[in-house]
Amino acid sequence: MTQFDTIAVVDWSGGNDTGPKPRKDAIWLGVVRNGEAEEPLYLRNRAVAEAALVALIEQEKAAGRRLLVGFDFPFAYPRGFAKALTGQADPLALWAWLEARITDEKTTNNRFDLAAEINLSLGGKGPFWGNALGRDIAGLGRTKQDYSAAPFSEKRRVESLAKGSFTCWQLAGAGAVGSQVLMGLPVLSRLRRRFATDLAVWPFEISKGSDAAVVLAEIWPSLIAGAVRQAQTDGGIRDAYQVRLLAVALSQVAPDILQQMIAAETDEEGWILGQGFETDLEAAALRLQPPPLRNDCFALPAGVDWTPVETALSLLRDRMQVVKATVECQTAQAQGRILANPVSALRSNPPEANTAVDGYGFAYAGGAAGTQVLPLVAGRSAAGVPFAAKVPAGHAVRVLTGAALPDGVDTVVLDEDVTASATQIAFRGPLKRGANTRQAGEDIVKGSEALPAGRLLTPADLALLSAVGCAQVPVRARLRVAVLSTGDELREVGQDAGSGQIFDANRPMLLSLATRWGFEPVDLGRVGDDRNALRAVFDEGAARADVILTSGGASAGDEDHVSALLRATGALQMWRIALKPGRPLALAMWQGVPVFGLPGNPVAALVCALVFARPAMAALSGQGWIDPQGYALPAGFEKQKKPGRHEYLRARVRDGRVEAFASEGSGRISGLSWAEGLVELDSAARHIRPGDLVRYLPFGSFGM
Ligand code: AMP
Ligand code: MG
């Protein structure tokens, strides 16, 4: 059983459509993807919910993310019921049976009539009860049934353990779950048919080794009722809190606990996933998040007019800190993730001394020069198939690359240096002690640090982690980076663009940069130069992301609405940075989320994103601050640079010399594309002549 990438928790409802405005007792969907909780989704009726679930499953499947969907109603009835209706003691046969009989429309459905029919077919005395309709229905009583003589018990075994749970026979009254089951199982049955072999129902179809892309399971939010009470500090809708928190708990619980939860012994009555693991789930739900940034984190010292680049960077460096919580991740999936804690080797590499070559092993005995002849013992040591016995002193044994050194062997002579018969070998000395062998732990010793916190995991790191036995690692939940373009002149590429209009070039660039840097891009689209529209989009960005990147409108002009709005409501700090291209960089906090207001010019937008936004976001994401690696290389161009501000030139290296793009115009996007890096010139005046050393920063140094 591998882990799940996405956890969805559904709070179901047996009732009718609850209208457009989010309400309690409706259907709520909480999703946590890669450790990141989304805003809970309000689903006003079952048809809307079913469509949302289909869309979610399709989406996760397409992205290759394994999905667990929990529903808060019983997946089965007490023992004997499925067989009585379908002839099979199989809850899934009952799902199909109900699917064929339940009709479900927005304002009416036949659940009470079907329950009455079932009661009648079983003799008329239950098991269902609780007719909530105005009319009487033959076969369905209004009050509780006496189960003492009935063929089915009142509760399933798991319900007698789960505190406060209701019987699934009760169709009406506060907290009754019976209607949810009748109206829920047909939906699950359709999901099962639709996703066929990609979907498995826990526990009925899950043997421990199953790895279906989608797993449906019965859950129960009351298992974490204490955590919900603690976490919910405002008067919001509890159902929404519950689904979100239970999804968080299931995604945060240690993998071995989840494994144990899934491995619960069950039968035709099914089980509640997590029953018996309440403490683990509550602890996982309440795991601490790092504190948010302070609202004044972008404040500049008083009296600053033009901020030098170095000062701007060191101010940012001081004030940005990690904002993401820790989640567990399978090592195989961890490429591009950021380690939250240092990881220690669980095993040494190599775990034991072995031979680096094919040859013959023996105990070092002084390493005399001249011809040595050693008798061979029978057998050999191969990789994975060690030689079990001790090799006597003065004897040699056949060894193959990667094989553990047998007891009595510390030195190996290479095949090519040996003449061998069936019973002895001869070679010419001297040989050093330990020749051609690898010592246990010579690469890394068990218990020592394999990788530090903040490491952005590379393919090579996955090899290292695997070699030292780390199957899962603590990583930071992904930083969500929202991107917004502003300006009345902007059109979406692919649309018509008339006079005065240009295509939005910054958004695709910034979104794909965020992806390259291992962050989760959130596309906020384009907004015209309109204060109210901008406000709404900032609100959306703050709800959906950890940082917002805007481009355009960041100067102090008439149409610079981003800076105007941020000044009015977002604790704006306008950093006038002595930088070409770039200059105005609007930094602000919007509802606790940092906003980087980048310049509109694509060249300036990219330079500012690389130089300022990237290290700041690296710090927010848990990587820590990063400075790009630069190289001193001879210039292949000439330039007179004025004093007063830092400059970045679009550049590339050919034949060991740095070429600069012919034009420095900040609207020249082709130059960005032409370039493979930047030349960085500090604020001093300088006359650069061909052959002079300049500082070249390849785009790769910026993670691009
Ligand atoms: P602004 O910072 O809004 O004054 O914009 C500066 C320049 O950048 C203007 O020429 C804008 O038309 C241009 N610009 C702004 N946003 C974008 C964008 N998303 N894509 C391409 N050009 C842009
Ligand atoms: Mg503009």
XYZ file of C-alpha atoms and ligand atoms in Angstrom:
728
model
C 0.000 0.000 0.000
C 1.608 3.255 -1.063
C 0.661 6.573 0.461
C -1.970 8.938 -0.852
C -1.070 12.218 -2.515
C -4.531 13.646 -2.089
C -7.070 13.123 0.655
C -10.690 14.173 0.241
C -13.249 14.024 3.032
C -16.959 14.307 2.342
C -19.591 15.259 4.897
C -22.649 13.747 3.208
C -26.292 14.684 3.480
C -29.481 12.708 3.031
C -31.595 15.838 2.677
C -32.686 18.059 -0.181
C -30.934 20.894 -2.019
C -29.716 23.487 0.500
C -29.617 26.515 -1.810
C -26.812 28.678 -3.164
C -25.531 30.085 0.133
C -23.116 27.852 2.102
C -24.949 26.277 5.055
C -24.445 23.617 7.606
C -26.072 20.201 7.134
C -25.281 20.413 3.440
C -22.602 18.401 1.675
C -19.063 19.621 2.311
C -15.873 18.488 0.638
C -12.442 19.000 2.190
C -9.359 18.362 0.064
C -5.712 18.174 1.072
C -3.329 17.785 -1.843
C 0.363 17.120 -1.221
C -0.134 18.201 2.360
C -1.854 21.439 1.382
C -5.429 22.042 2.572
C -7.828 23.759 0.200
C -10.814 25.865 1.174
C -13.670 23.409 1.893
C -16.171 23.207 -0.940
C -19.873 23.710 -0.348
C -21.989 21.331 -2.446
C -25.666 22.214 -2.368
C -27.096 18.878 -3.450
C -26.080 15.324 -4.289
C -26.053 15.830 -8.059
C -23.612 18.732 -7.644
C -21.582 16.645 -5.197
C -21.433 13.653 -7.524
C -20.242 15.853 -10.393
C -17.626 17.451 -8.133
C -16.362 14.026 -7.043
C -16.143 12.779 -10.620
C -14.217 15.906 -11.580
C -11.878 15.540 -8.600
C -11.157 11.891 -9.346
C -10.563 12.622 -13.039
C -8.236 15.465 -12.159
C -6.164 13.537 -9.622
C -5.975 10.512 -11.901
C -4.777 12.638 -14.802
C -2.114 14.194 -12.583
C -0.984 10.750 -11.389
C -1.905 11.541 -7.782
C -3.254 8.729 -5.645
C -6.519 9.709 -3.987
C -8.356 8.621 -0.849
C -11.964 9.798 -0.565
C -13.651 9.386 2.805
C -17.442 9.525 3.272
C -19.079 10.000 6.654
C -21.785 7.358 6.304
C -21.773 3.579 6.740
C -20.643 1.573 3.727
C -22.530 -1.485 5.022
C -25.415 -2.579 7.241
C -25.427 -4.988 10.173
C -24.650 -8.583 9.327
C -27.228 -10.501 7.276
C -28.958 -7.530 5.645
C -27.103 -7.613 2.307
C -27.819 -11.331 1.953
C -31.510 -10.908 2.835
C -31.970 -8.399 -0.007
C -29.541 -9.563 -2.680
C -28.869 -13.204 -1.868
C -25.183 -12.379 -1.328
C -23.405 -11.448 1.884
C -21.616 -8.767 -0.110
C -22.108 -5.093 0.763
C -21.103 -4.092 -2.766
C -23.959 -6.189 -4.180
C -26.234 -4.183 -1.900
C -24.759 -0.938 -3.313
C -25.811 -1.999 -6.802
C -29.214 -3.185 -5.523
C -29.885 0.241 -4.001
C -28.540 2.063 -7.046
C -31.144 0.260 -9.170
C -34.005 1.313 -6.880
C -33.290 4.750 -5.428
C -34.530 7.759 -7.366
C -33.021 11.084 -6.423
C -34.162 14.502 -7.553
C -33.402 17.944 -6.211
C -36.496 18.212 -4.028
C -37.866 14.677 -3.831
C -36.610 11.140 -3.548
C -38.081 7.740 -2.704
C -36.000 6.801 0.332
C -38.894 6.457 2.795
C -40.988 4.440 0.344
C -38.089 2.145 -0.485
C -37.345 1.606 3.216
C -41.032 0.747 3.768
C -40.958 -1.717 0.862
C -37.854 -3.369 2.312
C -39.514 -3.589 5.720
C -42.608 -5.177 4.178
C -40.565 -7.664 2.170
C -38.876 -8.720 5.432
C -42.157 -9.218 7.313
C -43.206 -5.649 8.024
C -41.551 -5.103 11.424
C -38.490 -3.135 10.451
C -35.566 -2.877 10.502
C -35.981 0.710 9.172
C -37.888 3.354 11.099
C -38.325 7.114 11.163
C -40.827 8.317 8.577
C -40.294 12.079 8.385
C -42.949 12.741 5.747
C -46.381 14.275 6.360
C -48.126 11.222 4.982
C -48.167 7.839 6.643
C -46.403 5.037 4.790
C -47.470 1.436 5.276
C -44.476 -0.537 6.543
C -42.435 2.384 7.948
C -43.040 3.371 11.540
C -42.378 6.782 13.003
C -40.712 5.537 16.170
C -37.874 3.232 17.110
C -38.110 -0.476 16.357
C -37.607 -3.223 18.906
C -34.584 -5.149 17.572
C -34.543 -7.829 20.222
C -36.440 -10.240 18.006
C -35.228 -8.884 14.635
C -32.840 -10.812 12.376
C -30.429 -7.850 12.256
C -28.776 -6.113 15.146
C -29.325 -2.434 15.740
C -25.708 -1.464 15.186
C -22.654 -2.782 13.406
C -19.735 -3.770 15.599
C -17.802 -0.609 14.733
C -20.804 1.516 15.673
C -20.949 -0.007 19.116
C -17.306 1.155 19.513
C -17.651 4.612 17.955
C -18.950 6.922 20.660
C -22.192 8.721 19.800
C -22.773 6.994 16.474
C -26.309 6.411 15.198
C -27.862 3.268 13.820
C -28.226 3.189 10.067
C -31.845 1.993 10.430
C -32.967 5.392 11.731
C -34.063 7.553 8.791
C -35.175 10.748 10.527
C -34.301 12.969 13.465
C -31.202 14.981 14.375
C -28.004 13.076 13.714
C -29.743 10.158 12.021
C -27.554 8.593 9.390
C -30.044 6.163 7.777
C -31.112 8.518 5.012
C -27.521 9.380 4.172
C -26.746 5.715 3.603
C -29.742 5.129 1.335
C -28.987 8.277 -0.650
C -25.215 7.866 -0.588
C -24.560 4.275 -1.557
C -26.168 4.657 -5.021
C -23.760 7.543 -5.736
C -20.789 5.443 -4.607
C -22.051 2.562 -6.705
C -22.011 4.793 -9.800
C -18.487 6.018 -8.988
C -17.420 2.397 -8.712
C -18.798 1.520 -12.111
C -17.422 4.644 -13.722
C -13.853 4.234 -12.473
C -13.920 0.427 -12.551
C -10.451 -1.040 -12.030
C -8.952 2.310 -10.993
C -11.132 2.402 -7.904
C -11.237 0.188 -4.846
C -13.578 0.289 -1.873
C -11.973 -0.030 1.521
C -12.145 -2.428 3.304
C -14.073 -4.799 1.035
C -11.763 -4.640 -1.985
C -8.507 -3.744 -0.358
C -6.067 -6.396 0.396
C -2.988 -4.883 1.981
C -1.055 -4.779 -1.257
C -3.680 -2.958 -3.300
C -2.619 0.222 -5.025
C -5.728 1.387 -6.888
C -5.522 5.024 -7.983
C -8.659 5.895 -6.022
C -9.804 4.404 -2.738
C -13.203 5.093 -1.170
C -13.435 4.625 2.573
C -15.914 5.159 5.365
C -14.773 7.838 7.802
C -16.320 9.657 10.745
C -15.390 13.223 11.689
C -16.443 12.686 15.308
C -13.246 10.661 15.724
C -11.459 14.031 15.871
C -14.223 16.012 17.583
C -11.797 17.301 20.230
C -9.393 18.634 17.601
C -12.259 20.301 15.735
C -13.355 22.064 18.927
C -9.810 23.270 19.528
C -9.135 24.355 15.965
C -12.396 26.165 15.364
C -12.011 29.486 17.098
C -14.619 31.427 15.120
C -18.313 30.942 14.459
C -17.832 29.416 10.990
C -19.641 26.347 9.723
C -18.527 23.302 11.665
C -19.078 20.852 8.814
C -16.570 22.837 6.758
C -14.020 22.762 9.579
C -14.540 19.065 10.112
C -13.938 17.930 6.566
C -10.876 20.097 6.247
C -9.389 18.999 9.533
C -10.065 15.315 9.039
C -8.457 15.505 5.600
C -5.461 17.245 7.190
C -5.332 14.576 9.909
C -5.414 11.716 7.400
C -2.715 13.358 5.310
C -0.502 14.104 8.315
C -0.802 10.877 10.254
C 2.417 8.843 10.192
C 2.492 6.421 7.242
C 2.811 3.375 9.480
C -0.289 4.447 11.448
C -2.258 4.927 8.230
C -1.051 1.507 7.209
C -2.332 0.019 10.459
C -5.635 1.844 10.086
C -6.067 0.383 6.622
C -5.073 -3.092 7.769
C -7.934 -3.247 10.326
C -9.649 -6.651 10.543
C -13.059 -6.320 8.946
C -15.926 -8.342 7.534
C -19.170 -7.691 5.671
C -20.098 -4.962 8.181
C -17.119 -2.876 7.110
C -15.332 -0.458 9.407
C -14.679 3.231 10.048
C -11.203 4.140 8.845
C -9.304 5.413 11.874
C -11.564 3.920 14.553
C -9.177 3.029 17.363
C -6.601 5.612 16.186
C -8.388 8.713 17.468
C -5.380 9.983 19.411
C -3.064 9.736 16.407
C -5.594 11.458 14.175
C -6.232 14.304 16.598
C -2.521 14.876 17.107
C -1.981 14.895 13.353
C -4.856 17.354 12.877
C -3.401 19.780 15.396
C 0.229 19.617 14.313
C 1.575 23.122 14.557
C 1.904 25.409 11.577
C 4.792 27.889 11.505
C 3.776 31.433 12.490
C 2.774 33.791 9.673
C 4.872 36.786 8.605
C 4.396 40.026 10.480
C 2.429 42.768 8.792
C 5.318 45.208 9.014
C 7.873 42.829 7.586
C 8.543 44.989 4.545
C 9.040 48.242 6.444
C 12.080 50.220 5.283
C 14.290 52.188 7.663
C 13.189 55.851 7.894
C 14.740 58.345 5.518
C 15.640 55.832 2.817
C 15.220 57.173 -0.678
C 16.963 54.899 -3.141
C 17.693 51.484 -1.700
C 20.851 49.814 -3.001
C 20.328 46.253 -4.269
C 22.554 44.784 -1.546
C 20.536 46.551 1.161
C 17.246 45.439 -0.357
C 18.454 41.845 -0.451
C 19.736 41.833 3.100
C 16.501 43.397 4.393
C 14.497 40.700 2.627
C 16.848 38.056 3.882
C 16.317 39.155 7.480
C 12.562 39.255 7.275
C 11.458 36.281 5.235
C 10.974 33.024 7.111
C 9.428 29.659 6.390
C 5.619 29.659 6.383
C 4.931 26.043 5.424
C 4.199 23.074 7.661
C 5.978 19.724 7.532
C 4.470 16.724 5.755
C 5.759 13.218 5.151
C 6.665 12.257 1.593
C 7.733 8.959 0.041
C 11.356 9.251 -1.039
C 10.498 8.055 -4.535
C 8.157 11.038 -4.932
C 10.369 13.586 -3.224
C 12.269 15.065 -6.182
C 11.883 18.850 -6.049
C 10.535 18.831 -2.491
C 12.261 20.667 0.356
C 13.523 18.804 3.414
C 11.923 20.142 6.585
C 14.461 18.545 8.945
C 17.923 17.095 8.569
C 17.762 13.433 7.594
C 20.078 10.902 9.244
C 21.230 7.703 7.629
C 19.244 4.704 8.884
C 21.959 2.446 7.510
C 25.612 2.890 6.582
C 26.694 3.070 2.975
C 28.151 0.652 2.208
C 26.456 -1.291 4.991
C 29.397 -3.698 5.202
C 32.861 -3.969 3.725
C 32.748 -5.254 0.149
C 34.915 -5.689 -2.877
C 35.210 -2.992 -5.510
C 36.329 -5.390 -8.253
C 36.096 -8.965 -9.470
C 39.117 -10.855 -8.086
C 40.372 -12.882 -5.123
C 40.177 -11.957 -1.471
C 42.483 -12.910 1.389
C 43.858 -11.632 4.698
C 46.644 -9.095 4.290
C 49.891 -10.588 5.501
C 52.614 -8.013 5.171
C 52.239 -7.294 1.437
C 55.601 -8.750 0.420
C 57.021 -7.988 -3.019
C 57.516 -10.693 -5.602
C 55.365 -13.630 -6.571
C 52.740 -14.786 -4.093
C 50.933 -18.121 -4.362
C 47.808 -18.803 -2.278
C 45.619 -21.901 -2.148
C 41.944 -21.266 -3.050
C 39.060 -22.285 -0.830
C 35.986 -23.716 -2.542
C 33.043 -21.398 -3.143
C 32.800 -17.659 -3.729
C 31.308 -14.442 -2.472
C 28.999 -12.647 -4.916
C 26.864 -9.486 -4.565
C 23.836 -10.468 -2.509
C 25.155 -14.028 -1.983
C 27.945 -13.793 0.609
C 30.466 -16.516 1.382
C 29.241 -17.968 4.666
C 32.413 -19.479 6.179
C 35.689 -18.006 7.431
C 38.583 -17.923 5.000
C 41.664 -19.358 6.766
C 44.815 -17.236 6.915
C 47.057 -17.806 3.911
C 44.074 -18.791 1.710
C 42.171 -16.858 -0.939
C 38.542 -16.945 -2.086
C 36.866 -15.890 -5.315
C 35.040 -12.525 -4.887
C 32.824 -10.592 -7.320
C 32.180 -6.829 -7.400
C 29.831 -5.670 -4.637
C 30.144 -8.898 -2.638
C 30.508 -8.622 1.131
C 34.067 -9.432 2.235
C 33.966 -12.861 3.896
C 35.222 -13.288 7.426
C 39.035 -13.480 7.212
C 39.299 -11.267 4.098
C 40.435 -7.631 4.090
C 42.313 -7.304 0.797
C 41.450 -8.124 -2.809
C 43.645 -8.668 -5.843
C 42.203 -7.777 -9.235
C 41.327 -10.537 -11.711
C 43.636 -9.056 -14.364
C 46.629 -9.288 -12.002
C 46.119 -12.965 -11.217
C 46.921 -16.284 -12.786
C 44.459 -18.808 -11.420
C 44.044 -22.582 -11.517
C 41.174 -24.523 -9.972
C 43.011 -24.785 -6.646
C 45.345 -21.795 -6.344
C 46.187 -18.294 -7.487
C 49.429 -16.519 -8.148
C 50.073 -12.774 -8.343
C 52.926 -10.342 -7.944
C 53.176 -8.215 -4.783
C 53.304 -5.874 -3.104
C 49.657 -5.058 -2.466
C 48.386 -2.557 0.126
C 46.192 -3.675 3.026
C 42.571 -3.158 2.000
C 43.410 -2.893 -1.713
C 40.355 -2.971 -4.016
C 37.872 -2.998 -1.133
C 35.309 -0.536 0.187
C 35.027 -0.087 3.951
C 31.708 -0.248 5.793
C 30.370 3.309 6.142
C 33.236 4.831 4.119
C 30.638 6.869 2.215
C 28.248 7.603 5.057
C 27.920 6.161 8.547
C 24.615 5.096 10.069
C 23.243 7.890 12.267
C 25.198 10.666 10.597
C 23.478 13.431 8.644
C 22.748 12.401 5.087
C 21.117 15.675 4.014
C 20.486 19.002 5.756
C 17.168 20.771 6.373
C 16.202 23.082 3.523
C 17.666 20.825 0.863
C 15.818 20.988 -2.450
C 15.892 17.295 -3.259
C 17.580 16.282 -6.508
C 17.535 12.933 -8.315
C 20.955 12.214 -6.785
C 19.524 12.914 -3.321
C 16.860 10.261 -3.921
C 19.681 7.788 -4.615
C 21.456 8.790 -1.401
C 18.288 8.613 0.716
C 17.429 5.220 -0.705
C 20.942 3.857 -0.167
C 20.841 4.837 3.502
C 17.408 3.289 4.021
C 15.155 6.375 4.223
C 11.879 5.369 2.546
C 10.102 8.564 3.541
C 11.278 11.999 4.469
C 9.791 15.069 6.173
C 9.309 17.790 3.584
C 7.653 21.191 3.526
C 4.177 21.458 2.078
C 4.559 23.153 -1.277
C 4.636 26.940 -1.395
C 1.648 28.180 -3.401
C 2.561 31.084 -5.630
C -0.264 33.142 -7.121
C 0.399 35.159 -10.270
C -1.618 38.119 -11.494
C -1.175 40.483 -14.438
C -2.608 43.983 -14.377
C -3.287 46.568 -17.036
C -6.202 47.622 -19.254
C -4.050 47.040 -22.339
C -3.573 43.321 -21.713
C -5.215 40.558 -23.730
C -4.885 36.823 -23.382
C -2.728 35.372 -26.127
C -5.055 33.590 -28.551
C -7.725 36.276 -28.165
C -8.160 39.164 -30.601
C -5.993 42.147 -29.825
C -6.777 45.550 -31.295
C -5.025 48.870 -31.378
C -3.540 49.801 -28.029
C -3.671 46.231 -26.793
C -0.853 43.773 -26.133
C -0.760 40.140 -25.123
C -0.066 39.233 -21.531
C 3.510 37.965 -21.625
C 4.391 38.128 -17.929
C 1.840 35.698 -16.559
C 2.919 32.615 -18.522
C 6.513 33.483 -17.686
C 5.944 33.900 -13.952
C 3.636 30.886 -13.613
C 6.118 28.624 -15.335
C 8.953 30.038 -13.228
C 6.996 29.138 -10.100
C 6.586 25.600 -11.424
C 10.291 25.348 -12.247
C 11.184 26.399 -8.749
C 9.110 23.555 -7.337
C 6.269 25.757 -6.137
C 2.590 25.249 -6.836
C 1.442 27.891 -9.324
C -1.956 29.493 -8.779
C -3.226 31.437 -11.788
C -5.163 34.548 -10.766
C -5.598 35.693 -14.365
C -5.584 39.307 -15.582
C -7.216 42.323 -14.038
C -7.745 45.703 -15.681
C -6.750 48.940 -14.039
C -9.665 48.809 -11.630
C -9.334 49.099 -7.885
C -12.331 46.963 -6.908
C -11.528 44.143 -9.278
C -7.950 44.142 -7.975
C -9.166 44.023 -4.402
C -11.294 40.946 -5.136
C -8.393 39.182 -6.830
C -6.003 39.964 -3.970
C -8.582 38.474 -1.603
C -8.743 35.352 -3.744
C -4.958 35.174 -3.928
C -4.617 35.474 -0.154
C -7.114 32.624 0.309
C -5.508 30.321 -2.237
C -1.790 31.034 -2.009
C 1.130 31.791 0.305
C 2.599 34.577 -1.825
C 1.229 36.772 -4.616
C 3.272 37.986 -7.588
C 1.771 40.815 -9.595
C 3.215 42.570 -12.603
C 2.389 46.043 -13.845
C 0.861 49.019 -12.134
C 3.480 49.109 -9.435
C 4.905 52.603 -9.962
C 3.411 55.797 -8.627
C 1.564 56.950 -11.769
C -2.148 57.678 -12.336
C -2.874 54.193 -13.573
C -0.712 52.410 -11.053
C -3.598 50.882 -9.180
C -1.670 48.029 -7.635
C 0.522 50.354 -5.649
C -2.385 52.686 -4.886
C -4.544 49.860 -3.555
C -1.736 48.271 -1.607
C -0.909 51.642 -0.111
C -4.508 52.115 0.983
C -5.093 48.665 2.477
C -2.125 46.383 2.204
C 0.664 47.820 4.351
C 2.530 48.819 1.195
C 6.199 49.543 1.156
C 7.439 50.936 -2.084
C 11.030 49.924 -2.446
C 12.709 52.234 -4.909
C 15.645 50.084 -5.744
C 18.672 51.493 -7.472
C 18.484 48.933 -10.226
C 18.318 48.764 -13.995
C 16.083 47.272 -15.269
C 13.523 47.321 -12.508
C 13.305 50.110 -10.000
C 9.893 50.159 -8.404
C 9.311 47.025 -6.435
C 6.082 47.217 -4.449
C 6.182 45.006 -1.393
C 3.105 44.611 0.766
C 1.157 42.279 2.976
C -2.401 41.425 1.969
C -4.345 39.543 4.631
C -1.159 38.066 5.980
C 0.180 37.080 2.566
C 3.241 38.812 1.091
C 2.749 40.539 -2.257
C 5.603 41.183 -4.665
C 4.533 43.926 -7.045
C 6.910 43.418 -9.974
C 7.365 45.967 -12.768
C 5.215 45.566 -15.884
C 8.034 45.468 -18.399
C 8.742 41.797 -19.027
C 12.508 42.252 -18.848
C 12.284 44.119 -15.562
C 9.654 41.685 -14.294
C 11.939 38.725 -14.931
C 15.051 40.352 -13.476
C 13.183 41.389 -10.323
C 11.616 37.939 -10.033
C 15.032 36.271 -10.279
C 16.928 38.682 -8.075
C 14.346 39.438 -5.349
C 11.269 37.214 -5.486
C 13.118 33.931 -5.877
C 15.336 34.084 -2.781
C 12.432 35.505 -0.766
C 10.163 32.665 -1.864
C 12.920 30.145 -1.211
C 13.000 31.420 2.375
C 9.194 31.231 2.664
C 9.210 27.702 1.249
C 11.705 26.344 3.775
C 14.795 26.274 1.552
C 16.333 29.228 3.262
C 17.794 32.228 1.484
C 19.745 31.451 -1.691
C 22.340 33.548 -3.438
C 22.998 32.723 -7.083
C 26.418 31.367 -8.025
C 28.319 33.782 -10.261
C 31.468 33.353 -12.373
C 34.142 35.879 -13.359
C 34.519 35.641 -17.126
C 36.093 37.863 -19.791
C 33.687 40.242 -21.485
C 33.185 39.971 -25.203
C 31.623 43.460 -25.385
C 32.309 47.057 -24.544
C 30.139 49.219 -22.295
C 30.291 52.531 -20.475
C 28.310 52.171 -17.256
C 27.180 55.219 -15.285
C 27.435 55.291 -11.489
C 24.499 55.164 -9.055
C 22.701 51.944 -9.711
C 23.134 48.242 -10.135
C 22.652 46.884 -13.653
C 21.808 43.493 -15.049
C 22.545 42.815 -18.729
C 21.025 39.977 -20.698
C 23.996 37.819 -21.563
C 25.327 34.469 -22.649
C 28.716 32.768 -22.983
C 30.227 31.812 -26.322
C 33.822 30.599 -26.740
C 34.634 31.496 -23.155
C 33.535 35.134 -23.528
C 30.432 36.849 -22.258
C 28.227 38.355 -24.966
C 25.670 41.016 -24.034
C 22.378 41.487 -25.868
C 22.641 44.281 -28.404
C 19.824 46.391 -26.955
C 19.242 47.259 -23.321
C 15.587 48.275 -23.955
C 13.495 46.807 -21.175
C 10.643 45.920 -23.526
C 12.867 43.668 -25.662
C 11.531 40.252 -24.737
C 13.499 38.549 -27.513
C 16.643 39.452 -25.595
C 15.415 37.542 -22.565
C 14.883 34.536 -24.699
C 18.254 34.982 -26.406
C 20.064 35.252 -23.090
C 21.311 32.319 -21.009
C 22.171 34.391 -17.985
C 22.790 37.877 -16.652
C 25.860 40.030 -16.242
C 25.740 41.790 -12.897
C 27.353 45.207 -12.622
C 27.468 46.930 -9.250
C 26.583 50.570 -8.720
C 30.042 51.983 -9.459
C 30.858 53.654 -12.766
C 32.821 51.400 -15.057
C 34.207 51.241 -18.547
C 34.167 47.625 -19.597
C 36.409 46.667 -22.488
C 36.577 43.310 -24.263
C 38.650 40.901 -22.164
C 37.820 42.593 -18.802
C 36.402 40.212 -16.225
C 32.675 40.577 -15.529
C 30.402 38.689 -13.143
C 28.223 36.265 -15.096
C 25.222 34.569 -13.460
C 23.902 31.719 -15.609
C 20.107 31.349 -15.531
C 20.770 27.926 -13.999
C 22.092 29.746 -10.922
C 18.612 31.203 -10.566
C 17.024 27.778 -10.889
C 15.771 28.673 -14.391
P 3.253 49.337 -15.932
O 4.237 48.885 -14.890
O 1.887 48.864 -15.663
O 3.326 50.808 -16.135
O 3.708 48.646 -17.265
C 4.974 48.937 -17.852
C 5.015 48.382 -19.256
O 4.920 46.969 -19.217
C 3.868 48.861 -20.130
O 4.382 49.033 -21.430
C 2.912 47.682 -20.081
O 2.088 47.633 -21.227
C 3.850 46.503 -20.037
N 3.233 45.372 -19.398
C 2.595 45.372 -18.221
N 2.151 44.152 -17.919
C 2.511 43.337 -18.944
C 2.325 41.953 -19.219
N 1.672 41.160 -18.369
N 2.813 41.451 -20.370
C 3.477 42.269 -21.239
N 3.693 43.567 -21.027
C 3.206 44.120 -19.897
Mg -0.092 49.188 -16.348
